[in-house]
């Protein structure tokens, strides 16, 4: 499917989603409480078939956080970027690990690095950081560690 | 001709010339003890070096070549290192069993030396149940491994010991059955009688296919019994770090190491005795000139040559094959080797009764 | 964290494989719940070699950050660098000279062979056969020598820069690659004889660590791990970069989904890499090896994503730029991280001895997982 067709299909399915262009791939902005439903549709809709969540990360914009999901379809080979804007004080979003199992590890990584709370995640614990790092989120721009961090 | 039996007879006569029979016996026992211990040390050094050289040869590298000419002193250096290392005993371990296990391993290996005939008329103990004695005593070695694994208070050690227990107990059956084929054929448990029965040809040549089968089974079973690859599940360093000797260090580890190599030597010596004629030279039927030349080679050389050939074979396995999994290991024994050995021993019995061998 | 010493309430044994363990090839820590010899659960604990490369990159310029990426998947450092260079080039719209493109692909494929050879030896060692390791290193050393001559390094190459490659190839390069191909072709049958055809090895690998195609996609597996399950996912085919689309090579697929299938994929990929090298080695175009670029690179505001196929799977570079000289945020999508997440699913119910067969064929490189 070309980007244009993908865009029209997506807008038909999710009128609330705000498409964004300019990047390499089509991107849509989604509200946090709608994410799980939309993701499930993306996965299950035969015309879309986004079965492969190949990248998932978070960006700290100092005023807010943005979750970025990169989807691709192993059948149609089209790509989609889904962005979810989260507020900075209590970032919360539904887990996608029940739809794509790879989200399990990636969400644990985002949880410890950015402090995003994934609702209904089966096993939301520290994955990379050692014990005692709960609540300290090293990938945030505001994180300071005067001992271990070297400013380049 | 130069031979071990002449030397031992001369020593015996010399001792008898100035000692009464009781003291002669005591003196001879001391001499034998010293000989066994030094043989142990030499075997350990030689076999470790041989293993390293063989593995280097198989793995297209040079192996040890720095200490001494061609690296032959490498084993001495390693032994020295192990001797001066601290032998640690972990806190949670059963201290008595932990320290006793390596000693038991080495004691078993020493006991097994007794009935082996190293050359013509040269053995420590002419035991009329030699084969039975070897099978019985070698079973004790599993206890030392279980002891080490349990006393270490380490989960890797425990798992290694359990694997080893299951493995050695299973493979003893087929090892025993394949030894029995030779016992059936020559009708004696005495190792010297077995060697004498091969004066006109080794059993592996005389015994047709059944003996060949039992020889192959014997080699597989003893490789498993000595815990060497591809049956080294008790150590399996990629799964259990080092298995039952994970917690051992220094000389206690070295004793396990030594016991392993000496056990390899002993099982190969038994194999050579049973199947390849022990110290018997290689004879071919009526080629009297050829046989005459063969007789000139000292009997001890024949024995050690055959033994080291089998040792090389076992080393070759180790550096070629990947390791089996525990269920595959037990399947191999209980589903294949044991039934084959049982049928095989029936065949051999039939063969012995009907005299269908040379 | 679970209670790591002792047993669970069900009487299962919990053992720690790692962080220092011969089977994990690095500092991976697996907490394994065992019932006898049967695995009930595998729980990876990561981070023993986490250097926070993503955070580090936020204060490095677009020329500098590529050097750090060599330290992630150190066995595919060329391909990591390649992905980062491509991503920066995509942002700046730099046209890379043809010569540089060919050199890059040659280096990528040599790296892939070197990586697969190390994997082959290490995997056989996990299964208890030591000798293949030395046989694999005999050929791998040749590649390292080629790399050393041209790039000046044997492991962390740092050879690819935005706009091309750092230096032109060494005059001996072509001849030595030819020598390598000859050596490799004369020796590759040993691999088959020594390991592939071995009955013990086949019994250890077949039917072990089954991963269905659906699960492979769901777990985000890529590279030989997914292709062993029949998932066609070669980035070089679907999202070709630097001229892969003009080359004749096959995507290797196996459908069994077990360890043996993953093994066979990698072995057959060796031949495909040789095929690519043979097509290019005599056709390196003349010209510049590096495009003219500004001294200080500034990516325009926006997001850039580039994926490349490393020896382990799909490696993704995601750069978020605010228009400055350093990236605002960089995310590295490492193949090992996703492949590892499938380990628990694969290992449940198998024997402890099977775990090494699975980890061996997942080809885990720990710095790549931890980043």
mmCIF file with all atom_site columns, N, CA and C in Angstrom, chain C residues 5-67:
data_model
loop_
_atom_site.group_PDB
_atom_site.id
_atom_site.type_symbol
_atom_site.label_atom_id
_atom_site.label_alt_id
_atom_site.label_comp_id
_atom_site.label_asym_id
_atom_site.label_entity_id
_atom_site.label_seq_id
_atom_site.pdbx_PDB_ins_code
_atom_site.Cartn_x
_atom_site.Cartn_y
_atom_site.Cartn_z
_atom_site.occupancy
_atom_site.B_iso_or_equiv
_atom_site.pdbx_formal_charge
_atom_site.auth_seq_id
_atom_site.auth_comp_id
_atom_site.auth_asym_id
_atom_site.auth_atom_id
_atom_site.pdbx_PDB_model_num
ATOM 1   N N  . UNK C 1 5  ? 18.351 -17.109 45.784 1.00 0.00 ? 5  UNK C N  1
ATOM 2   C CA . UNK C 1 5  ? 19.062 -18.227 46.385 1.00 0.00 ? 5  UNK C CA 1
ATOM 3   C C  . UNK C 1 5  ? 18.005 -19.208 46.888 1.00 0.00 ? 5  UNK C C  1
ATOM 4   N N  . UNK C 1 6  ? 18.287 -20.465 46.748 1.00 0.00 ? 6  UNK C N  1
ATOM 5   C CA . UNK C 1 6  ? 17.378 -21.453 47.295 1.00 0.00 ? 6  UNK C CA 1
ATOM 6   C C  . UNK C 1 6  ? 16.324 -21.875 46.300 1.00 0.00 ? 6  UNK C C  1
ATOM 7   N N  . UNK C 1 7  ? 15.179 -22.228 46.822 1.00 0.00 ? 7  UNK C N  1
ATOM 8   C CA . UNK C 1 7  ? 14.148 -22.803 45.981 1.00 0.00 ? 7  UNK C CA 1
ATOM 9   C C  . UNK C 1 7  ? 12.873 -21.987 46.102 1.00 0.00 ? 7  UNK C C  1
ATOM 10  N N  . UNK C 1 8  ? 11.943 -22.242 45.167 1.00 0.00 ? 8  UNK C N  1
ATOM 11  C CA . UNK C 1 8  ? 10.647 -21.597 45.251 1.00 0.00 ? 8  UNK C CA 1
ATOM 12  C C  . UNK C 1 8  ? 9.775  -22.405 46.196 1.00 0.00 ? 8  UNK C C  1
ATOM 13  N N  . UNK C 1 9  ? 8.560  -21.904 46.424 1.00 0.00 ? 9  UNK C N  1
ATOM 14  C CA . UNK C 1 9  ? 7.670  -22.614 47.336 1.00 0.00 ? 9  UNK C CA 1
ATOM 15  C C  . UNK C 1 9  ? 7.245  -23.964 46.761 1.00 0.00 ? 9  UNK C C  1
ATOM 16  N N  . UNK C 1 10 ? 7.296  -24.105 45.432 1.00 0.00 ? 10 UNK C N  1
ATOM 17  C CA . UNK C 1 10 ? 6.911  -25.386 44.832 1.00 0.00 ? 10 UNK C CA 1
ATOM 18  C C  . UNK C 1 10 ? 8.028  -26.415 44.903 1.00 0.00 ? 10 UNK C C  1
ATOM 19  N N  . UNK C 1 11 ? 9.152  -26.033 45.485 1.00 0.00 ? 11 UNK C N  1
ATOM 20  C CA . UNK C 1 11 ? 10.274 -26.953 45.524 1.00 0.00 ? 11 UNK C CA 1
ATOM 21  C C  . UNK C 1 11 ? 11.091 -26.958 44.249 1.00 0.00 ? 11 UNK C C  1
ATOM 22  N N  . UNK C 1 12 ? 10.882 -25.969 43.385 1.00 0.00 ? 12 UNK C N  1
ATOM 23  C CA . UNK C 1 12 ? 11.701 -25.888 42.182 1.00 0.00 ? 12 UNK C CA 1
ATOM 24  C C  . UNK C 1 12 ? 13.043 -25.259 42.526 1.00 0.00 ? 12 UNK C C  1
ATOM 25  N N  . UNK C 1 13 ? 14.013 -25.612 41.741 1.00 0.00 ? 13 UNK C N  1
ATOM 26  C CA . UNK C 1 13 ? 15.361 -25.105 41.966 1.00 0.00 ? 13 UNK C CA 1
ATOM 27  C C  . UNK C 1 13 ? 15.545 -23.841 41.140 1.00 0.00 ? 13 UNK C C  1
ATOM 28  N N  . UNK C 1 14 ? 16.101 -22.812 41.757 1.00 0.00 ? 14 UNK C N  1
ATOM 29  C CA . UNK C 1 14 ? 16.391 -21.595 41.004 1.00 0.00 ? 14 UNK C CA 1
ATOM 30  C C  . UNK C 1 14 ? 17.895 -21.489 40.872 1.00 0.00 ? 14 UNK C C  1
ATOM 31  N N  . UNK C 1 15 ? 18.377 -21.455 39.650 1.00 0.00 ? 15 UNK C N  1
ATOM 32  C CA . UNK C 1 15 ? 19.823 -21.270 39.497 1.00 0.00 ? 15 UNK C CA 1
ATOM 33  C C  . UNK C 1 15 ? 20.081 -20.034 38.664 1.00 0.00 ? 15 UNK C C  1
ATOM 34  N N  . UNK C 1 16 ? 21.202 -19.406 38.963 1.00 0.00 ? 16 UNK C N  1
ATOM 35  C CA . UNK C 1 16 ? 21.632 -18.216 38.238 1.00 0.00 ? 16 UNK C CA 1
ATOM 36  C C  . UNK C 1 16 ? 22.647 -18.651 37.199 1.00 0.00 ? 16 UNK C C  1
ATOM 37  N N  . UNK C 1 17 ? 22.292 -18.479 35.940 1.00 0.00 ? 17 UNK C N  1
ATOM 38  C CA . UNK C 1 17 ? 23.282 -18.692 34.885 1.00 0.00 ? 17 UNK C CA 1
ATOM 39  C C  . UNK C 1 17 ? 23.811 -17.308 34.553 1.00 0.00 ? 17 UNK C C  1
ATOM 40  N N  . UNK C 1 18 ? 25.009 -17.060 34.919 1.00 0.00 ? 18 UNK C N  1
ATOM 41  C CA . UNK C 1 18 ? 25.573 -15.745 34.738 1.00 0.00 ? 18 UNK C CA 1
ATOM 42  C C  . UNK C 1 18 ? 25.513 -14.957 36.018 1.00 0.00 ? 18 UNK C C  1
ATOM 43  N N  . UNK C 1 19 ? 25.953 -13.710 36.089 1.00 0.00 ? 19 UNK C N  1
ATOM 44  C CA . UNK C 1 19 ? 26.576 -12.958 35.008 1.00 0.00 ? 19 UNK C CA 1
ATOM 45  C C  . UNK C 1 19 ? 27.925 -13.513 34.541 1.00 0.00 ? 19 UNK C C  1
ATOM 46  N N  . UNK C 1 20 ? 28.597 -14.282 35.359 1.00 0.00 ? 20 UNK C N  1
ATOM 47  C CA . UNK C 1 20 ? 29.819 -14.914 34.852 1.00 0.00 ? 20 UNK C CA 1
ATOM 48  C C  . UNK C 1 20 ? 29.548 -16.389 34.657 1.00 0.00 ? 20 UNK C C  1
ATOM 49  N N  . UNK C 1 21 ? 29.427 -16.782 33.427 1.00 0.00 ? 21 UNK C N  1
ATOM 50  C CA . UNK C 1 21 ? 29.132 -18.175 33.148 1.00 0.00 ? 21 UNK C CA 1
ATOM 51  C C  . UNK C 1 21 ? 29.662 -18.490 31.752 1.00 0.00 ? 21 UNK C C  1
ATOM 52  N N  . UNK C 1 22 ? 30.235 -19.670 31.572 1.00 0.00 ? 22 UNK C N  1
ATOM 53  C CA . UNK C 1 22 ? 30.840 -19.953 30.267 1.00 0.00 ? 22 UNK C CA 1
ATOM 54  C C  . UNK C 1 22 ? 29.856 -19.949 29.106 1.00 0.00 ? 22 UNK C C  1
ATOM 55  N N  . UNK C 1 23 ? 28.570 -20.173 29.366 1.00 0.00 ? 23 UNK C N  1
ATOM 56  C CA . UNK C 1 23 ? 27.643 -20.311 28.249 1.00 0.00 ? 23 UNK C CA 1
ATOM 57  C C  . UNK C 1 23 ? 27.086 -18.990 27.783 1.00 0.00 ? 23 UNK C C  1
ATOM 58  N N  . UNK C 1 24 ? 27.243 -17.923 28.553 1.00 0.00 ? 24 UNK C N  1
ATOM 59  C CA . UNK C 1 24 ? 26.524 -16.716 28.191 1.00 0.00 ? 24 UNK C CA 1
ATOM 60  C C  . UNK C 1 24 ? 27.358 -15.747 27.358 1.00 0.00 ? 24 UNK C C  1
ATOM 61  N N  . UNK C 1 25 ? 28.611 -16.057 27.102 1.00 0.00 ? 25 UNK C N  1
ATOM 62  C CA . UNK C 1 25 ? 29.455 -15.235 26.227 1.00 0.00 ? 25 UNK C CA 1
ATOM 63  C C  . UNK C 1 25 ? 29.408 -13.765 26.593 1.00 0.00 ? 25 UNK C C  1
ATOM 64  N N  . UNK C 1 26 ? 29.519 -13.460 27.822 1.00 0.00 ? 26 UNK C N  1
ATOM 65  C CA . UNK C 1 26 ? 29.437 -12.074 28.232 1.00 0.00 ? 26 UNK C CA 1
ATOM 66  C C  . UNK C 1 26 ? 28.730 -12.026 29.551 1.00 0.00 ? 26 UNK C C  1
ATOM 67  N N  . UNK C 1 27 ? 28.215 -10.867 29.892 1.00 0.00 ? 27 UNK C N  1
ATOM 68  C CA . UNK C 1 27 ? 27.670 -10.743 31.228 1.00 0.00 ? 27 UNK C CA 1
ATOM 69  C C  . UNK C 1 27 ? 26.150 -10.753 31.198 1.00 0.00 ? 27 UNK C C  1
ATOM 70  N N  . UNK C 1 28 ? 25.596 -11.728 30.554 1.00 0.00 ? 28 UNK C N  1
ATOM 71  C CA . UNK C 1 28 ? 24.150 -11.930 30.613 1.00 0.00 ? 28 UNK C CA 1
ATOM 72  C C  . UNK C 1 28 ? 23.838 -12.722 31.882 1.00 0.00 ? 28 UNK C C  1
ATOM 73  N N  . UNK C 1 29 ? 22.761 -12.370 32.511 1.00 0.00 ? 29 UNK C N  1
ATOM 74  C CA . UNK C 1 29 ? 22.373 -13.039 33.751 1.00 0.00 ? 29 UNK C CA 1
ATOM 75  C C  . UNK C 1 29 ? 20.981 -13.620 33.553 1.00 0.00 ? 29 UNK C C  1
ATOM 76  N N  . UNK C 1 30 ? 20.888 -14.931 33.586 1.00 0.00 ? 30 UNK C N  1
ATOM 77  C CA . UNK C 1 30 ? 19.587 -15.580 33.446 1.00 0.00 ? 30 UNK C CA 1
ATOM 78  C C  . UNK C 1 30 ? 19.238 -16.239 34.766 1.00 0.00 ? 30 UNK C C  1
ATOM 79  N N  . UNK C 1 31 ? 18.075 -15.944 35.282 1.00 0.00 ? 31 UNK C N  1
ATOM 80  C CA . UNK C 1 31 ? 17.600 -16.634 36.477 1.00 0.00 ? 31 UNK C CA 1
ATOM 81  C C  . UNK C 1 31 ? 16.663 -17.727 35.991 1.00 0.00 ? 31 UNK C C  1
ATOM 82  N N  . UNK C 1 32 ? 17.046 -18.969 36.226 1.00 0.00 ? 32 UNK C N  1
ATOM 83  C CA . UNK C 1 32 ? 16.326 -20.093 35.653 1.00 0.00 ? 32 UNK C CA 1
ATOM 84  C C  . UNK C 1 32 ? 15.632 -20.865 36.760 1.00 0.00 ? 32 UNK C C  1
ATOM 85  N N  . UNK C 1 33 ? 14.346 -21.109 36.585 1.00 0.00 ? 33 UNK C N  1
ATOM 86  C CA . UNK C 1 33 ? 13.605 -21.956 37.507 1.00 0.00 ? 33 UNK C CA 1
ATOM 87  C C  . UNK C 1 33 ? 13.576 -23.352 36.915 1.00 0.00 ? 33 UNK C C  1
ATOM 88  N N  . UNK C 1 34 ? 14.070 -24.290 37.690 1.00 0.00 ? 34 UNK C N  1
ATOM 89  C CA . UNK C 1 34 ? 14.222 -25.647 37.181 1.00 0.00 ? 34 UNK C CA 1
ATOM 90  C C  . UNK C 1 34 ? 13.389 -26.617 38.000 1.00 0.00 ? 34 UNK C C  1
ATOM 91  N N  . UNK C 1 35 ? 12.826 -27.572 37.317 1.00 0.00 ? 35 UNK C N  1
ATOM 92  C CA . UNK C 1 35 ? 12.226 -28.705 37.995 1.00 0.00 ? 35 UNK C CA 1
ATOM 93  C C  . UNK C 1 35 ? 13.024 -29.922 37.556 1.00 0.00 ? 35 UNK C C  1
ATOM 94  N N  . UNK C 1 36 ? 13.933 -30.369 38.382 1.00 0.00 ? 36 UNK C N  1
ATOM 95  C CA . UNK C 1 36 ? 14.873 -31.394 37.948 1.00 0.00 ? 36 UNK C CA 1
ATOM 96  C C  . UNK C 1 36 ? 15.769 -30.814 36.881 1.00 0.00 ? 36 UNK C C  1
ATOM 97  N N  . UNK C 1 37 ? 15.716 -31.406 35.690 1.00 0.00 ? 37 UNK C N  1
ATOM 98  C CA . UNK C 1 37 ? 16.500 -30.855 34.584 1.00 0.00 ? 37 UNK C CA 1
ATOM 99  C C  . UNK C 1 37 ? 15.627 -30.017 33.657 1.00 0.00 ? 37 UNK C C  1
ATOM 100 N N  . UNK C 1 38 ? 14.331 -29.930 33.943 1.00 0.00 ? 38 UNK C N  1
ATOM 101 C CA . UNK C 1 38 ? 13.409 -29.272 33.030 1.00 0.00 ? 38 UNK C CA 1
ATOM 102 C C  . UNK C 1 38 ? 13.258 -27.799 33.403 1.00 0.00 ? 38 UNK C C  1
ATOM 103 N N  . UNK C 1 39 ? 13.319 -26.962 32.390 1.00 0.00 ? 39 UNK C N  1
ATOM 104 C CA . UNK C 1 39 ? 13.236 -25.525 32.630 1.00 0.00 ? 39 UNK C CA 1
ATOM 105 C C  . UNK C 1 39 ? 11.777 -25.115 32.746 1.00 0.00 ? 39 UNK C C  1
ATOM 106 N N  . UNK C 1 40 ? 11.459 -24.392 33.815 1.00 0.00 ? 40 UNK C N  1
ATOM 107 C CA . UNK C 1 40 ? 10.098 -23.870 33.948 1.00 0.00 ? 40 UNK C CA 1
ATOM 108 C C  . UNK C 1 40 ? 10.022 -22.407 33.555 1.00 0.00 ? 40 UNK C C  1
ATOM 109 N N  . UNK C 1 41 ? 11.102 -21.681 33.755 1.00 0.00 ? 41 UNK C N  1
ATOM 110 C CA . UNK C 1 41 ? 11.057 -20.259 33.470 1.00 0.00 ? 41 UNK C CA 1
ATOM 111 C C  . UNK C 1 41 ? 12.479 -19.744 33.283 1.00 0.00 ? 41 UNK C C  1
ATOM 112 N N  . UNK C 1 42 ? 12.649 -18.851 32.342 1.00 0.00 ? 42 UNK C N  1
ATOM 113 C CA . UNK C 1 42 ? 13.942 -18.192 32.157 1.00 0.00 ? 42 UNK C CA 1
ATOM 114 C C  . UNK C 1 42 ? 13.700 -16.704 32.247 1.00 0.00 ? 42 UNK C C  1
ATOM 115 N N  . UNK C 1 43 ? 14.431 -16.062 33.128 1.00 0.00 ? 43 UNK C N  1
ATOM 116 C CA . UNK C 1 43 ? 14.200 -14.636 33.303 1.00 0.00 ? 43 UNK C CA 1
ATOM 117 C C  . UNK C 1 43 ? 15.518 -13.891 33.112 1.00 0.00 ? 43 UNK C C  1
ATOM 118 N N  . UNK C 1 44 ? 15.668 -13.160 32.033 1.00 0.00 ? 44 UNK C N  1
ATOM 119 C CA . UNK C 1 44 ? 16.928 -12.443 31.839 1.00 0.00 ? 44 UNK C CA 1
ATOM 120 C C  . UNK C 1 44 ? 17.008 -11.204 32.729 1.00 0.00 ? 44 UNK C C  1
ATOM 121 N N  . UNK C 1 45 ? 18.149 -11.022 33.350 1.00 0.00 ? 45 UNK C N  1
ATOM 122 C CA . UNK C 1 45 ? 18.443 -9.781  34.065 1.00 0.00 ? 45 UNK C CA 1
ATOM 123 C C  . UNK C 1 45 ? 19.559 -9.094  33.295 1.00 0.00 ? 45 UNK C C  1
ATOM 124 N N  . UNK C 1 46 ? 19.253 -7.931  32.775 1.00 0.00 ? 46 UNK C N  1
ATOM 125 C CA . UNK C 1 46 ? 20.223 -7.284  31.893 1.00 0.00 ? 46 UNK C CA 1
ATOM 126 C C  . UNK C 1 46 ? 20.936 -6.160  32.623 1.00 0.00 ? 46 UNK C C  1
ATOM 127 N N  . UNK C 1 47 ? 21.797 -5.498  31.898 1.00 0.00 ? 47 UNK C N  1
ATOM 128 C CA . UNK C 1 47 ? 22.354 -4.249  32.375 1.00 0.00 ? 47 UNK C CA 1
ATOM 129 C C  . UNK C 1 47 ? 23.745 -4.333  32.954 1.00 0.00 ? 47 UNK C C  1
ATOM 130 N N  . UNK C 1 48 ? 24.367 -5.497  32.969 1.00 0.00 ? 48 UNK C N  1
ATOM 131 C CA . UNK C 1 48 ? 25.703 -5.580  33.563 1.00 0.00 ? 48 UNK C CA 1
ATOM 132 C C  . UNK C 1 48 ? 26.735 -4.840  32.722 1.00 0.00 ? 48 UNK C C  1
ATOM 133 N N  . UNK C 1 49 ? 26.424 -4.613  31.457 1.00 0.00 ? 49 UNK C N  1
ATOM 134 C CA . UNK C 1 49 ? 27.385 -3.894  30.618 1.00 0.00 ? 49 UNK C CA 1
ATOM 135 C C  . UNK C 1 49 ? 26.683 -2.710  29.960 1.00 0.00 ? 49 UNK C C  1
ATOM 136 N N  . UNK C 1 50 ? 25.660 -2.191  30.643 1.00 0.00 ? 50 UNK C N  1
ATOM 137 C CA . UNK C 1 50 ? 24.923 -1.052  30.091 1.00 0.00 ? 50 UNK C CA 1
ATOM 138 C C  . UNK C 1 50 ? 25.755 0.208   30.246 1.00 0.00 ? 50 UNK C C  1
ATOM 139 N N  . UNK C 1 51 ? 26.015 0.876   29.122 1.00 0.00 ? 51 UNK C N  1
ATOM 140 C CA . UNK C 1 51 ? 26.832 2.088   29.171 1.00 0.00 ? 51 UNK C CA 1
ATOM 141 C C  . UNK C 1 51 ? 26.017 3.308   28.818 1.00 0.00 ? 51 UNK C C  1
ATOM 142 N N  . UNK C 1 52 ? 24.723 3.091   28.622 1.00 0.00 ? 52 UNK C N  1
ATOM 143 C CA . UNK C 1 52 ? 23.828 4.182   28.270 1.00 0.00 ? 52 UNK C CA 1
ATOM 144 C C  . UNK C 1 52 ? 24.328 4.934   27.044 1.00 0.00 ? 52 UNK C C  1
ATOM 145 N N  . UNK C 1 53 ? 24.575 4.171   26.004 1.00 0.00 ? 53 UNK C N  1
ATOM 146 C CA . UNK C 1 53 ? 25.108 4.765   24.776 1.00 0.00 ? 53 UNK C CA 1
ATOM 147 C C  . UNK C 1 53 ? 24.136 5.790   24.208 1.00 0.00 ? 53 UNK C C  1
ATOM 148 N N  . UNK C 1 54 ? 22.824 5.528   24.381 1.00 0.00 ? 54 UNK C N  1
ATOM 149 C CA . UNK C 1 54 ? 21.840 6.470   23.845 1.00 0.00 ? 54 UNK C CA 1
ATOM 150 C C  . UNK C 1 54 ? 21.969 7.827   24.520 1.00 0.00 ? 54 UNK C C  1
ATOM 151 N N  . UNK C 1 55 ? 22.164 7.814   25.823 1.00 0.00 ? 55 UNK C N  1
ATOM 152 C CA . UNK C 1 55 ? 22.326 9.073   26.562 1.00 0.00 ? 55 UNK C CA 1
ATOM 153 C C  . UNK C 1 55 ? 23.633 9.752   26.174 1.00 0.00 ? 55 UNK C C  1
ATOM 154 N N  . UNK C 1 56 ? 24.669 8.947   26.034 1.00 0.00 ? 56 UNK C N  1
ATOM 155 C CA . UNK C 1 56 ? 25.976 9.489   25.654 1.00 0.00 ? 56 UNK C CA 1
ATOM 156 C C  . UNK C 1 56 ? 25.905 10.204  24.316 1.00 0.00 ? 56 UNK C C  1
ATOM 157 N N  . UNK C 1 57 ? 25.159 9.592   23.378 1.00 0.00 ? 57 UNK C N  1
ATOM 158 C CA . UNK C 1 57 ? 25.078 10.146  22.029 1.00 0.00 ? 57 UNK C CA 1
ATOM 159 C C  . UNK C 1 57 ? 24.412 11.511  22.020 1.00 0.00 ? 57 UNK C C  1
ATOM 160 N N  . UNK C 1 58 ? 23.599 11.788  23.035 1.00 0.00 ? 58 UNK C N  1
ATOM 161 C CA . UNK C 1 58 ? 22.910 13.079  23.056 1.00 0.00 ? 58 UNK C CA 1
ATOM 162 C C  . UNK C 1 58 ? 23.884 14.234  23.221 1.00 0.00 ? 58 UNK C C  1
ATOM 163 N N  . UNK C 1 59 ? 25.080 13.963  23.715 1.00 0.00 ? 59 UNK C N  1
ATOM 164 C CA . UNK C 1 59 ? 26.049 15.048  23.836 1.00 0.00 ? 59 UNK C CA 1
ATOM 165 C C  . UNK C 1 59 ? 27.216 14.880  22.867 1.00 0.00 ? 59 UNK C C  1
ATOM 166 N N  . UNK C 1 60 ? 27.066 13.989  21.894 1.00 0.00 ? 60 UNK C N  1
ATOM 167 C CA . UNK C 1 60 ? 28.126 13.820  20.894 1.00 0.00 ? 60 UNK C CA 1
ATOM 168 C C  . UNK C 1 60 ? 27.632 14.362  19.556 1.00 0.00 ? 60 UNK C C  1
ATOM 169 N N  . UNK C 1 61 ? 28.563 14.867  18.753 1.00 0.00 ? 61 UNK C N  1
ATOM 170 C CA . UNK C 1 61 ? 28.158 15.401  17.459 1.00 0.00 ? 61 UNK C CA 1
ATOM 171 C C  . UNK C 1 61 ? 27.877 14.255  16.491 1.00 0.00 ? 61 UNK C C  1
ATOM 172 N N  . UNK C 1 62 ? 27.304 14.611  15.336 1.00 0.00 ? 62 UNK C N  1
ATOM 173 C CA . UNK C 1 62 ? 26.913 13.579  14.375 1.00 0.00 ? 62 UNK C CA 1
ATOM 174 C C  . UNK C 1 62 ? 28.106 12.853  13.788 1.00 0.00 ? 62 UNK C C  1
ATOM 175 N N  . UNK C 1 63 ? 29.286 13.418  13.867 1.00 0.00 ? 63 UNK C N  1
ATOM 176 C CA . UNK C 1 63 ? 30.462 12.661  13.435 1.00 0.00 ? 63 UNK C CA 1
ATOM 177 C C  . UNK C 1 63 ? 30.951 11.750  14.560 1.00 0.00 ? 63 UNK C C  1
ATOM 178 N N  . UNK C 1 64 ? 30.816 12.237  15.779 1.00 0.00 ? 64 UNK C N  1
ATOM 179 C CA . UNK C 1 64 ? 31.414 11.497  16.898 1.00 0.00 ? 64 UNK C CA 1
ATOM 180 C C  . UNK C 1 64 ? 30.611 10.273  17.302 1.00 0.00 ? 64 UNK C C  1
ATOM 181 N N  . UNK C 1 65 ? 29.283 10.364  17.209 1.00 0.00 ? 65 UNK C N  1
ATOM 182 C CA . UNK C 1 65 ? 28.493 9.313   17.853 1.00 0.00 ? 65 UNK C CA 1
ATOM 183 C C  . UNK C 1 65 ? 28.656 7.971   17.162 1.00 0.00 ? 65 UNK C C  1
ATOM 184 N N  . UNK C 1 66 ? 29.109 7.995   15.912 1.00 0.00 ? 66 UNK C N  1
ATOM 185 C CA . UNK C 1 66 ? 29.265 6.726   15.195 1.00 0.00 ? 66 UNK C CA 1
ATOM 186 C C  . UNK C 1 66 ? 30.324 5.849   15.864 1.00 0.00 ? 66 UNK C C  1
ATOM 187 N N  . UNK C 1 67 ? 31.332 6.495   16.455 1.00 0.00 ? 67 UNK C N  1
ATOM 188 C CA . UNK C 1 67 ? 32.401 5.702   17.070 1.00 0.00 ? 67 UNK C CA 1
ATOM 189 C C  . UNK C 1 67 ? 31.886 4.901   18.252 1.00 0.00 ? 67 UNK C C  1
#
